XYZ file of N, CA and C in Angstrom:
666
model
N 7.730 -24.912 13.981
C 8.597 -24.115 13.119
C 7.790 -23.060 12.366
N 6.512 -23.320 11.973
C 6.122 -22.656 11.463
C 5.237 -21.651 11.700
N 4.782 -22.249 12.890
C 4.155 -20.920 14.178
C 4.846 -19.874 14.310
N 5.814 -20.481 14.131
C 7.325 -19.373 15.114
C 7.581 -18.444 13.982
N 7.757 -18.918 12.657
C 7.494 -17.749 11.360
C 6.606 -16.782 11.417
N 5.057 -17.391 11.442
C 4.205 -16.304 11.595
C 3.943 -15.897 12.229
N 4.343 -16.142 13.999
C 3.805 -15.235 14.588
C 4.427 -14.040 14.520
N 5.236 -13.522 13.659
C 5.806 -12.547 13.552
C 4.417 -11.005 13.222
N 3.750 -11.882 12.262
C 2.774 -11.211 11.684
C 1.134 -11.193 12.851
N 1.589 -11.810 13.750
C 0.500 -11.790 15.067
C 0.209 -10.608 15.286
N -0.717 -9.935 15.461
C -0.973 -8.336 16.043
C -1.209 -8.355 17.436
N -1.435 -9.302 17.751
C -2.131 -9.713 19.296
C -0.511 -10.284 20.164
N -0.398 -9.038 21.468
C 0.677 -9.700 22.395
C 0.240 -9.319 23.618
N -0.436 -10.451 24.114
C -1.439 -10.731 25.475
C -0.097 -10.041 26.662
N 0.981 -10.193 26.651
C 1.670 -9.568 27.668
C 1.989 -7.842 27.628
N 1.535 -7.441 26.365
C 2.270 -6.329 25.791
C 0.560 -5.352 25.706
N -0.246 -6.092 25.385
C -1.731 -5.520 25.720
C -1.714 -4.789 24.303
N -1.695 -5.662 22.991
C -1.649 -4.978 21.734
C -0.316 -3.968 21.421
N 0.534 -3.668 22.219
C 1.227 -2.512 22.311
C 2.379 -2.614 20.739
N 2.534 -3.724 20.319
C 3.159 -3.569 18.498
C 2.740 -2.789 17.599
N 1.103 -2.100 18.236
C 0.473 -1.393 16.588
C 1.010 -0.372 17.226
N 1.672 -0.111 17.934
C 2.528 1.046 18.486
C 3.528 1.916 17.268
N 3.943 0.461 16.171
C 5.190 0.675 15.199
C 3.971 1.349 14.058
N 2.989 1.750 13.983
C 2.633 3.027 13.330
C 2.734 4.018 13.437
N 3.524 4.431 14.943
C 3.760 5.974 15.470
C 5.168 6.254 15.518
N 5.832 4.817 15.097
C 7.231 5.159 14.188
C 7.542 5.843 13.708
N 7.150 5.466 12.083
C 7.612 7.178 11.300
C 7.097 8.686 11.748
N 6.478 8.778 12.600
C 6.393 10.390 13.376
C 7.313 10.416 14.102
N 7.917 9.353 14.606
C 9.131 10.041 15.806
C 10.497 10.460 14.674
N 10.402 9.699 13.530
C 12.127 10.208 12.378
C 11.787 11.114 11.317
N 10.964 11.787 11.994
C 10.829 13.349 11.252
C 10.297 13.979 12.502
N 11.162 14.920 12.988
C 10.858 15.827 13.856
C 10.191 16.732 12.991
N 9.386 17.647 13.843
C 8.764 18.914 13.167
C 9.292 19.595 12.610
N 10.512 20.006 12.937
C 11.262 21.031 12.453
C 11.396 20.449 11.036
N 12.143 19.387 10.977
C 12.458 19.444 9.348
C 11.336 19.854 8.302
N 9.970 20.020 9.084
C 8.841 20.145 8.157
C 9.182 21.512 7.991
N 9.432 22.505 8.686
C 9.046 23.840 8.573
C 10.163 24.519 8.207
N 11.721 24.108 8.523
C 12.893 24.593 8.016
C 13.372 23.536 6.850
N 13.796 23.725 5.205
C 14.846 23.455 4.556
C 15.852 22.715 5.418
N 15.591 21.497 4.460
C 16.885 20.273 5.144
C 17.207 19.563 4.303
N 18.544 18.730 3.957
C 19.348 17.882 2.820
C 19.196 17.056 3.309
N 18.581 16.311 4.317
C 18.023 15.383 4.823
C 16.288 15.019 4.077
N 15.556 15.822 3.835
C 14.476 15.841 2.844
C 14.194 16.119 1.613
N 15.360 15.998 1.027
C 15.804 16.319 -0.473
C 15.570 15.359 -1.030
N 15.600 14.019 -0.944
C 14.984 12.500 -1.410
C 13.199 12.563 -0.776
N 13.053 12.810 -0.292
C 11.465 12.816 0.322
C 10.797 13.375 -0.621
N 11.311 15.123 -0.842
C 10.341 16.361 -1.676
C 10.585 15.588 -3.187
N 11.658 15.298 -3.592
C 11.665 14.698 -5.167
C 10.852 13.657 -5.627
N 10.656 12.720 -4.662
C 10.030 11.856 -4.597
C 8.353 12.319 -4.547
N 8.270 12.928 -3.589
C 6.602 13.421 -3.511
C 6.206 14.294 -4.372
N 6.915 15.144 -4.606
C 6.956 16.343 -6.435
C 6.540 15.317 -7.400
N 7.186 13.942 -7.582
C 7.284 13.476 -9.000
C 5.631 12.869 -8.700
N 5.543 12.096 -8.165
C 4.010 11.862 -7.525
C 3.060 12.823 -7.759
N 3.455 13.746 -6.653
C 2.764 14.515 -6.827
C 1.843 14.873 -8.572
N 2.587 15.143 -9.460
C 2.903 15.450 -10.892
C 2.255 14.674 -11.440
N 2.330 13.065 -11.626
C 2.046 11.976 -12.354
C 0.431 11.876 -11.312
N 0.412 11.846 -10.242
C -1.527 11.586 -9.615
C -2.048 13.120 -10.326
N -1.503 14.041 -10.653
C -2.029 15.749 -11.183
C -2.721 14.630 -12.530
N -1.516 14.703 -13.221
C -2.187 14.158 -14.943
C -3.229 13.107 -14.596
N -3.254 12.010 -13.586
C -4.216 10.929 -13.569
C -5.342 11.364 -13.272
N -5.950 12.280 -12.368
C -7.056 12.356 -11.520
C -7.144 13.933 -12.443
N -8.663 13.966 -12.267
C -9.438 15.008 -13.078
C -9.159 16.130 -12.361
N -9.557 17.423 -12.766
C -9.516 19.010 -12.193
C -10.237 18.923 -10.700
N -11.371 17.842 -10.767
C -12.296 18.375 -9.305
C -12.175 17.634 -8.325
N -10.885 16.453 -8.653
C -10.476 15.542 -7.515
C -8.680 16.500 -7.361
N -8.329 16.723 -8.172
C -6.753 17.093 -7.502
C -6.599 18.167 -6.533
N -7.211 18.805 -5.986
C -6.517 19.364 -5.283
C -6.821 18.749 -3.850
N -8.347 17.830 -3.654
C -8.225 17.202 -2.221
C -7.678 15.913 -2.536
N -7.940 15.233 -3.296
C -7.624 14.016 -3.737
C -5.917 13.705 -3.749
N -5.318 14.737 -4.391
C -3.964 14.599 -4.301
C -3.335 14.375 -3.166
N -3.668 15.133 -2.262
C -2.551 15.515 -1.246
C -2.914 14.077 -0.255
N -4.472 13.698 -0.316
C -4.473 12.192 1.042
C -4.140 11.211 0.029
N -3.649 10.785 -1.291
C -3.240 10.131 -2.185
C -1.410 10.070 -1.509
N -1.146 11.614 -1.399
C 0.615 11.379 -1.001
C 0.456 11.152 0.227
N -0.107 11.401 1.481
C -0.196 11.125 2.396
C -0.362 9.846 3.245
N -1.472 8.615 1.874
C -1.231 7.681 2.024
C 0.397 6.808 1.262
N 0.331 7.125 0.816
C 1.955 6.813 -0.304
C 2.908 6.689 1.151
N 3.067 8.111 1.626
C 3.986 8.254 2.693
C 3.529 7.045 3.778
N 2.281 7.109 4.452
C 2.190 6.549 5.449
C 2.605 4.602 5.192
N 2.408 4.327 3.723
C 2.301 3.089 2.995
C 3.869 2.976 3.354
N 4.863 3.559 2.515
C 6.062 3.558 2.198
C 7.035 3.121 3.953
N 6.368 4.439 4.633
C 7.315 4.478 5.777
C 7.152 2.947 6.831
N 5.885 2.735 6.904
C 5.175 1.656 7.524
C 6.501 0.108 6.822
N 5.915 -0.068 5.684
C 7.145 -0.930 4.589
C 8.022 -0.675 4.811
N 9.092 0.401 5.383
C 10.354 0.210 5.641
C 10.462 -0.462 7.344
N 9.920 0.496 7.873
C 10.137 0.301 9.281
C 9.823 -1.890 9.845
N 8.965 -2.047 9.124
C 8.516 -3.471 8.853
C 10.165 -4.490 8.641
N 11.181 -3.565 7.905
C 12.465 -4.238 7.613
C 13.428 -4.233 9.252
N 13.091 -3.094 10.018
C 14.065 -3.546 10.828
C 13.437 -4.309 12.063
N 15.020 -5.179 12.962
C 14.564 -6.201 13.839
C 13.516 -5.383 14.554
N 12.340 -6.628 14.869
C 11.843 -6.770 15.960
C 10.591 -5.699 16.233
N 9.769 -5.310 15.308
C 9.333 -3.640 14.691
C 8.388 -4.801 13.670
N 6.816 -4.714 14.507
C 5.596 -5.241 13.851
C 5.638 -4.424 12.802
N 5.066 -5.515 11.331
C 5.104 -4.700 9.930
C 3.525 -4.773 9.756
N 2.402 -3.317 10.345
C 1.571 -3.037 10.426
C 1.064 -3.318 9.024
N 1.565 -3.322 7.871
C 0.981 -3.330 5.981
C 0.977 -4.609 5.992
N 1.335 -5.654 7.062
C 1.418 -6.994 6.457
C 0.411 -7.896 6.940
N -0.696 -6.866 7.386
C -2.009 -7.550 8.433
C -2.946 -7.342 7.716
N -4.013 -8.055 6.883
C -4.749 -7.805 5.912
C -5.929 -6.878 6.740
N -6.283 -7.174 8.149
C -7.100 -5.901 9.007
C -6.835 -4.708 8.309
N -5.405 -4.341 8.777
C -4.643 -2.958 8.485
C -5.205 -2.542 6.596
N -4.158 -3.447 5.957
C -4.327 -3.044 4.897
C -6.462 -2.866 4.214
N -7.307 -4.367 4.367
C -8.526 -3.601 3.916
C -8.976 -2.519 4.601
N -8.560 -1.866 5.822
C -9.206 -0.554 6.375
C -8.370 0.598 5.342
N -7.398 0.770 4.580
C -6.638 1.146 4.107
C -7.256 1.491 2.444
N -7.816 0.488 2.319
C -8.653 0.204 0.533
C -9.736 0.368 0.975
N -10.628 0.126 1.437
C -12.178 0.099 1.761
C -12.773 1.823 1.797
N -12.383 1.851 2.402
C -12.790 3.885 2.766
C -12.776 4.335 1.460
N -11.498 4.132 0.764
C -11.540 4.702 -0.999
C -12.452 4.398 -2.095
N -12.387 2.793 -1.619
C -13.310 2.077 -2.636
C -14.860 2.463 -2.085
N -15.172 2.830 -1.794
C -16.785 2.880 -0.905
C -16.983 4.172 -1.104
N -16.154 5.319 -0.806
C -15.922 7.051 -1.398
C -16.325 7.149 -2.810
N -15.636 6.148 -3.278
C -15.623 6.591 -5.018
C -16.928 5.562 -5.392
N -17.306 5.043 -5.000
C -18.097 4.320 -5.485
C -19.789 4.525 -5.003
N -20.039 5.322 -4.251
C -20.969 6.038 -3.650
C -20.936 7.595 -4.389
N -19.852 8.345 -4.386
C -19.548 9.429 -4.734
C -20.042 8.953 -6.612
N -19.627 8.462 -7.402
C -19.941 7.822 -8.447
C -21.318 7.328 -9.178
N -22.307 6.687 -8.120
C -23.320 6.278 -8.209
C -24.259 7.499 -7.955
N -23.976 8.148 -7.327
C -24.787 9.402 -6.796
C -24.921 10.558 -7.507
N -23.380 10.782 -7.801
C -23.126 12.301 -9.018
C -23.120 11.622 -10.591
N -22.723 10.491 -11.001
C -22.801 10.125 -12.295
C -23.035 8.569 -12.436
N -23.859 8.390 -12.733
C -25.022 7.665 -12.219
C -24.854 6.847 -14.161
N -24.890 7.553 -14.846
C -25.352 7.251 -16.246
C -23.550 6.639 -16.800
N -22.604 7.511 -16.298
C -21.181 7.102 -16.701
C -20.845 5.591 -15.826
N -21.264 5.784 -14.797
C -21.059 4.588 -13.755
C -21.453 3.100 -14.459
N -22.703 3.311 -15.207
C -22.890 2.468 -16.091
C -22.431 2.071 -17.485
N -22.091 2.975 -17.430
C -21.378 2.984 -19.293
C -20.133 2.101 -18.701
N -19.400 2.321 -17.353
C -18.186 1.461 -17.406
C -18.196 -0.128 -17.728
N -19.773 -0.234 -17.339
C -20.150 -1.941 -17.264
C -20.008 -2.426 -18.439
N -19.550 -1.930 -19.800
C -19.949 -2.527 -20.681
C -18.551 -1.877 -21.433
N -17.333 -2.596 -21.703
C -16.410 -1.810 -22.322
C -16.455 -1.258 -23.661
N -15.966 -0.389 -24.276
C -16.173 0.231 -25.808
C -16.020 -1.094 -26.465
N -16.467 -1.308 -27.345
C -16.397 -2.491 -28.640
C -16.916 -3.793 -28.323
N -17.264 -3.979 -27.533
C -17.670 -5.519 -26.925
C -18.969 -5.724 -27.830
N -19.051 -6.545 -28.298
C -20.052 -7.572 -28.896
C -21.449 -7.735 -27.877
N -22.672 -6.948 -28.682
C -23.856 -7.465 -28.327
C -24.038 -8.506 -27.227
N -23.683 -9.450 -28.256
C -23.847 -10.843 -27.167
C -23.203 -11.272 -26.626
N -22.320 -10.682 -26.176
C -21.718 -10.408 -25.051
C -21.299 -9.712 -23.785
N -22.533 -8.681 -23.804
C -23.128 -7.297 -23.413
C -23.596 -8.194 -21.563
N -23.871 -8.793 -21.944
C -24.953 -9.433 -20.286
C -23.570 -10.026 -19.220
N -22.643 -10.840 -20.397
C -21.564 -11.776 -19.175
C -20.200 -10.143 -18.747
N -20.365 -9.368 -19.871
C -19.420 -8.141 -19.478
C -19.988 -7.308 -18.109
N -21.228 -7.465 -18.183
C -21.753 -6.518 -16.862
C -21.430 -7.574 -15.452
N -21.731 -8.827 -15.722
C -21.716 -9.777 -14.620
C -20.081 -9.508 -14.287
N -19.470 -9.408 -15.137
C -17.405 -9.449 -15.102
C -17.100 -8.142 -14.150
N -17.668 -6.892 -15.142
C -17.246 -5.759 -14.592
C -17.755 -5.630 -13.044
N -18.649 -5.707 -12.751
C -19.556 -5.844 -11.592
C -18.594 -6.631 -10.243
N -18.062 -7.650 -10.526
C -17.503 -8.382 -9.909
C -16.224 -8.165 -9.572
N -15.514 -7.768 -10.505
C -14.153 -6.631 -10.803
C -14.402 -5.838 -9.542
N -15.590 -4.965 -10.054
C -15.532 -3.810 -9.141
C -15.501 -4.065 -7.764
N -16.425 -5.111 -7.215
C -16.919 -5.494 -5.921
C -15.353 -6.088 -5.028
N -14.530 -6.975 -5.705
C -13.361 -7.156 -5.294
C -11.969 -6.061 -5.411
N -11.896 -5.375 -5.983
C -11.544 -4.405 -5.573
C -10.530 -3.881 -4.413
N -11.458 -3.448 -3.563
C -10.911 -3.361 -1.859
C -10.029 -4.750 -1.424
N -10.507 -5.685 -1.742
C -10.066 -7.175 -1.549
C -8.680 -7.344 -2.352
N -8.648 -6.932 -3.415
C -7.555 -7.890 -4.451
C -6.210 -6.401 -3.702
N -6.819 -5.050 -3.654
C -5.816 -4.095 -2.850
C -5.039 -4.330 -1.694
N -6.014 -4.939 -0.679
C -5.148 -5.294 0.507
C -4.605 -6.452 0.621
N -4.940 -7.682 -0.448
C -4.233 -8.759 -0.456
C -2.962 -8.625 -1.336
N -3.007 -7.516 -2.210
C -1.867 -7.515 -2.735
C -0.724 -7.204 -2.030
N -1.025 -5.920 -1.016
C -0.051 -5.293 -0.255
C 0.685 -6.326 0.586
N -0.320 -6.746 1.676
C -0.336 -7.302 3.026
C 0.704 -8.734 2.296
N -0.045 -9.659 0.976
C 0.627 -10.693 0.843
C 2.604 -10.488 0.411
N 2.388 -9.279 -0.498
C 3.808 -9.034 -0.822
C 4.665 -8.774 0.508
N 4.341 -7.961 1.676
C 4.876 -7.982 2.585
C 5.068 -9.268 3.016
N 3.852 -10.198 3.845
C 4.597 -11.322 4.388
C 5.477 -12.297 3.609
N 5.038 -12.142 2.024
C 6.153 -13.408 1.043
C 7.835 -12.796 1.756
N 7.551 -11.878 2.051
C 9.228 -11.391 1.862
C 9.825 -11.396 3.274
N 9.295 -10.794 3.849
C 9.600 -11.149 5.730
C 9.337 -12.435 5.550
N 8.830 -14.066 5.634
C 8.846 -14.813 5.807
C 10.554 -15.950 4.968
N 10.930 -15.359 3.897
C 11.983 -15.429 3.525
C 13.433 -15.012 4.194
N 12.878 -13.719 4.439
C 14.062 -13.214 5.395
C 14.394 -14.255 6.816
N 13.087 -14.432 7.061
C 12.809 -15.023 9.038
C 13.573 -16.291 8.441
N 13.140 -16.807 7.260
C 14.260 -18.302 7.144
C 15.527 -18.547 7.001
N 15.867 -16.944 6.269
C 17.468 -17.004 6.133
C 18.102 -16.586 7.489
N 17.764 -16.098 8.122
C 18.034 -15.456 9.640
C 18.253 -16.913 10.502
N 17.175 -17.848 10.213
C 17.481 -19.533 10.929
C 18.241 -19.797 10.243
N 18.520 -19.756 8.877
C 19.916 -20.524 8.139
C 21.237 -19.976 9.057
N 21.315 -18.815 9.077
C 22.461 -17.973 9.590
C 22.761 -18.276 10.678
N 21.771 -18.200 11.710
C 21.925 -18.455 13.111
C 22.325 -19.809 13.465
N 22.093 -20.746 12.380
C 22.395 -22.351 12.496
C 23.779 -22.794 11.530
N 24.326 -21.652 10.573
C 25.527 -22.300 10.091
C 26.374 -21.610 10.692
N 27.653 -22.785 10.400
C 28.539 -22.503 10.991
C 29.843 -21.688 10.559
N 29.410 -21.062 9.090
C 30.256 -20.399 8.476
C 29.333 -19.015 8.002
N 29.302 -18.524 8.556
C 28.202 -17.357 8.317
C 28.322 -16.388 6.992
N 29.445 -16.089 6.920
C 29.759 -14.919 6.055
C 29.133 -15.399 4.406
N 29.323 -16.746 3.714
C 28.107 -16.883 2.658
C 27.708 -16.486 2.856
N 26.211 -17.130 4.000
C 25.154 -16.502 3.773
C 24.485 -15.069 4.297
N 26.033 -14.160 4.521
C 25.503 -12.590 4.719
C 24.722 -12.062 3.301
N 25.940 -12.831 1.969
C 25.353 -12.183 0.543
C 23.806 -12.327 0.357
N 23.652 -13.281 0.078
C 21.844 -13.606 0.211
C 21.148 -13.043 1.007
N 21.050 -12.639 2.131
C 20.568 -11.704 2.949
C 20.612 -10.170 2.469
N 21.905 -10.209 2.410
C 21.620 -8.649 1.894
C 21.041 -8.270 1.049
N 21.305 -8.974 -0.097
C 20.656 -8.893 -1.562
C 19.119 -8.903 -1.200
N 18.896 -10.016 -0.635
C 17.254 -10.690 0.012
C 16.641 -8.729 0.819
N 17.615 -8.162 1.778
C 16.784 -6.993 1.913
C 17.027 -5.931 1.347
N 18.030 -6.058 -0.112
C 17.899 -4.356 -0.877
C 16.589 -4.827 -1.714
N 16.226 -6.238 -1.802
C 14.535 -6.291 -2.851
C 13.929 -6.517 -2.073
N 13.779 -6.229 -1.195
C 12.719 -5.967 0.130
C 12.440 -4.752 0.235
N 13.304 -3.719 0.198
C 13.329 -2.451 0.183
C 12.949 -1.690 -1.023
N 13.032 -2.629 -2.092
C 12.756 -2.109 -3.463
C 11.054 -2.586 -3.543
N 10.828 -3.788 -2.871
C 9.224 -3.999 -3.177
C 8.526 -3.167 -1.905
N 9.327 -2.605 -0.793
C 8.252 -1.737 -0.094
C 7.963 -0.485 -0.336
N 9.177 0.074 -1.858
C 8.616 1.578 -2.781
C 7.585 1.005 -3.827
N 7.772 -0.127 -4.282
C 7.059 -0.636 -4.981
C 5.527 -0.601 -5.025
N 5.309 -1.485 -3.498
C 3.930 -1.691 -3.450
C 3.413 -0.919 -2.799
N 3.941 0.375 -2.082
C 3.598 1.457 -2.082
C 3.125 2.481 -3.065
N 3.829 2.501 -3.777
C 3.634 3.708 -5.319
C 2.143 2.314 -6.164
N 2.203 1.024 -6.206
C 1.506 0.297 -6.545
C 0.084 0.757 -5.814
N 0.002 0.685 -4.837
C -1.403 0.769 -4.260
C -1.834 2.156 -4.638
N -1.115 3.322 -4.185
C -1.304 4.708 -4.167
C -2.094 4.924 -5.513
N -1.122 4.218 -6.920
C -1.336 4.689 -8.289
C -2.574 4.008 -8.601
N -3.172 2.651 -7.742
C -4.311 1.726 -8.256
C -5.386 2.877 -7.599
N -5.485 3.200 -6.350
C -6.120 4.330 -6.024
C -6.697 5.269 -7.007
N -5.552 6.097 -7.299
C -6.029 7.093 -8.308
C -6.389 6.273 -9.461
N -6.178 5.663 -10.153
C -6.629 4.868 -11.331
C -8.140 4.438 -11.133
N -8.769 4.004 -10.248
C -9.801 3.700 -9.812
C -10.636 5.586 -9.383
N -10.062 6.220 -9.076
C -11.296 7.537 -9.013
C -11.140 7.923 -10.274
N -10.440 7.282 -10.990
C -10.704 8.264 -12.608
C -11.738 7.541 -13.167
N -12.081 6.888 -12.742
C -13.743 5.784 -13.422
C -15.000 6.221 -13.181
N -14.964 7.599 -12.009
C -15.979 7.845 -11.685
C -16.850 8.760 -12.009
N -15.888 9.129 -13.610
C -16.338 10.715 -13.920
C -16.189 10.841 -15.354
């Protein structure tokens, strides 16, 4: 029973020759080009959405990270977001819910800023180790804390993502056996549904979540 849950989250299909990480080239096929280059009321929820972002990573991140920093900040947002939806419908591998996927996802950032950091500000990098007001003697276990903080990082990012995804697909996969096994179905449509409009609400969630921990983390480096 419980194989049969997770293998949902399997990346490996020996008959299929890997062919599921395929559902990352999803969201490129439901945006044709065109809508990029012509005005559409079809992308009127997209641009508001990426404007307001856009706006709120401007104020977070300093003058000499926003203008490259911003745009692969929305770019990951998008690729995060669309990945999390597509993950909701049948039968459509949820690529964010494979901790592989997700630390290749955190690692590159965390290792950028943290190299980029050590190299150009070298003296601030250290000042973080030790927070404003902390007590003398308590100066040695704050560096051991911060240090450790930092090093997990990449880790606590992709376990956050990847785990919120499978808690919630693994809920769904059980109510789907409830359904398929009672004999009065229509109850349990309510619970389901409800079960995927907060499915849909935690895959803007932990999308805008990761994106914003991102930028929050390059503002340490300067």
């Amino acid at each position: 029973m419980m194989a049969s849950l997770f293998s949902i989250f399997d990346p490996s299909t020996p008959p299929l020759l890997h062919l599921n990480w395929l559902s990352l080239l999803i969201p490129l096929t439901t945006f044709p080009p065109i809508f990029w280059l012509i005005n559409s009321n079809i992308l009127t929820i997209p641009k508001f959405i990426l404007s307001s972002l856009f706006s709120e990573i401007k104020t977070l991140t300093s003058y000499s990270f926003t203008k490259g920093l911003t745009l692969i900040l929305l770019s990951m947002f998008t690729f995060t977001l669309l990945n999390n939806f597509m993950g909701l419908l049948p039968h459509v591998f949820t690529a964010t819910s494979h901790l592989m996927m997700t630390i290749s996802m955190a690692l590159p950032f965390w290792l950028t800023f943290m190299i980029f950091g050590w190299i150009n500000n070298t003296t601030q990098m250290f000042s973080h180790m030790i927070p404003v007001g902390t007590p003398p003697i308590l100066s040695t276990f704050m560096v051991c804390v911060e240090t450790i903080s930092n090093l997990i990082r990449p880790i606590t990012l992709s376990v956050r993502l990847s785990a919120n995804m499978i808690a919630g697909h693994l809920i769904l996969a059980l109510l789907s056996n409830c359904f398929s096994l009672s004999t009065n179905s229509i109850p349990m449509m309510i619970p389901e549904i409800m079960l995927i409009s907060l499915e849909s609400a935690v895959a803007i969630i932990q999308a805008y979540v990761f994106t914003i921990l991102i930028c929050l983390y390059s503002t340490e480096i300067h």
